[in-house]
Amino acid sequence: MENRVPDVPTSPKKNRVLKPWIQSWPSEERFGVTMSSTTSTWQLRRNVPAFAVGAVICLAASFITVPRTVLATASAAVQQRNMTSMPYPLMDPSMSMGYSAYSSRTSNILYGLNTLILAAFLGMAAVMVYAPKQFSIIMNKLAPQLPSEKVVEVDKVVERIKPVHCTCGDTGHVAQDADEASQGYMGDKHPPSTFDECVKMYEEKEAYELNDSELVELTLRGIIPFHALEKTLADPTRAVRIRRAVVSRTPGVHRTSTLESSLLPFEDYDFARVFGSCAENVIGYMPIPVGVAGPITIDGTSVFLPMSTTEGALIASTSRGAKALNGGGGVTTVVTGNGMTRAPVVSFADVKRAGACKDFVDSVEGQAAVKKAFDSTSRFGRLQRVTTKLAGSSLYLRFKATTGDAMGMNMISKGVQEALTALTRDLGFPDMNIVSLSGNFCTDKKPAPINWIDGRGKGIVAECTIPKEVVERTLKCSVDALCKLNISKNLVGSSLAGSVGGNNAHAANIVTAIFLATGQDPAQTVGSSNCMTLMEPTEHGDLRMSVSMPSIEVGTVGGGTVLEPQGAMLDLIGVRGSNNGQNAIDLAKAVAAGVLAGELSLCSALTVGALVESHMNHNRK
């Protein structure tokens, strides 16, 4: 395959004479200097216009200075002769001598300037002919960048493409050794192919037989779609390897050349589970440390909580909180809600028709009709209710449904689509216009009071009563001090900040760490971290503590849970797979229990002023 050097954007008028002459130069041995067929010719082609400009300037200067020098010298001589031979000179001889000296000095200066210009011109010509590479380096440093971005990028393109050693159709390439010629790039053993042969093999669905260097080149040229390497090769790991090479060699992107040799791992990973499910344009995977907090007792069952994080002290702190909770008999949980939401927005010609649709959907008959259409799309998705809001002639319908053990966004979206179709086709609203399947009245992945008030996903309240002795022995603080800090910080402080759902110390820390470890959607920590932390002393002086979390959006099937490492962490908790919706509820309980432990530990550290010390011990080497 020919080297990927873009054509030089030149003006036909400026290069009618130079371009044929340049292209006729030999590509290898040139005046005893051996150069690459790609870089040397390109460098000379690139620098000839600059050389031509310099030559024109030098010659023009010569034509200007030489005549003026000759004329000045002749004029001085004639004037001196005339003034000294006249019987009555027009000026004093002393003045004549001064003018002659002035003319002589002028002549010498012009002669010297002309000599320097001609010497520079001859030097440029000599360097260009006998040392073209050095000439290229000098011109690159002295001359300004050419205006075209394509021209500026070529040297870097050549530098990135060169290691590919692609041999298909490249008659000018000479392999470094026999093994390289037979293996191509990345150690592939494949005979050289022409460019047309490579394209034909791709079109005949045989691209997997091409070697890696040929695949990289076809992808760079746009023959193989960048996003379709997995489908084209039927080998996800090889597709990832090829994509890394393509990214490293993409022209015009100057900061990706190190990707291929970077420490981002890609081997020994089951990318088949990723393709078509979790991510696109994959170039590797990101290892994040995973630790466990606990064990912690939840409703009588002890479990370890897997947490994936890069924040030192977080897991240690959560474990300390779990120890204190276990000292009080463990965590008790209550499910307060179970329903994922999706809220499309529809519009009508006028507010009267929009109001009519609202009245119908709000009615018992309308709720039943919409539920029938929704439930027909899934074995697990069951519509609970539809809440409506009218804004002008636009109607927002907030569907809420159970989704089994799935987090449920895809499931509920499919049901909503069918329900809207029924409204337009069968239920008397053919003039309804579907503006968007999601109208942000849901609300997904954004802070919203509606999720805090009405709930979304799983609603869990977790509580524990911890004996006074355990608080003092394990947490090194008093119950009264903890309760006072919680009111000042989590209740009053958050209220002053205008926080909604943020009456807690750091619930998002624990939610995010468990989400990453168990294959949940990290973006949904926005709503899932809604939490109110409460503490109060009992009549016996013990600590009663709870966290109320109305919108934990989790699932144990689908999404990132299909990945084996994340699935293994679900196994650690005992909630992997489908179990009539119970596994997802138990995972939400584990999240709430972990938040309870994390809140207790952090608040106690703040009470005794140990926060900085603990972070210095666990988060610094």
Coordinates of C-alpha atoms in Angstrom, one line a residue, residues 47-58 117-132 134-135 138-139 142:
N47 CA 11.5 23.6 0.3
V48 CA 11.8 24.3 -3.4
P49 CA 9.2 27.1 -3.3
A50 CA 11.1 28.7 -0.4
F51 CA 14.4 28.3 -2.3
A52 CA 12.8 29.8 -5.5
V53 CA 11.6 32.8 -3.5
G54 CA 15.0 33.3 -2.0
A55 CA 16.7 33.0 -5.4
V56 CA 14.3 35.6 -6.9
I57 CA 15.1 38.0 -4.0
C58 CA 18.8 37.5 -4.4
I117 CA 23.7 38.5 -1.3
L118 CA 25.3 36.5 -4.0
A119 CA 27.3 34.4 -1.5
A120 CA 24.1 33.7 0.4
F121 CA 22.4 32.6 -2.8
L122 CA 25.2 30.3 -3.8
G123 CA 25.3 28.9 -0.3
M124 CA 21.6 28.1 -0.4
A125 CA 22.0 26.4 -3.7
A126 CA 25.0 24.3 -2.5
V127 CA 23.3 23.2 0.7
M128 CA 20.1 22.2 -1.2
V129 CA 21.9 20.2 -3.8
Y130 CA 24.5 18.4 -1.7
A131 CA 22.7 18.2 1.7
P132 CA 19.0 18.3 1.2
Q134 CA 20.2 19.7 6.3
F135 CA 18.6 22.3 4.0
I138 CA 17.5 25.0 8.1
M139 CA 14.4 26.1 6.2
L142 CA 14.0 30.0 9.4

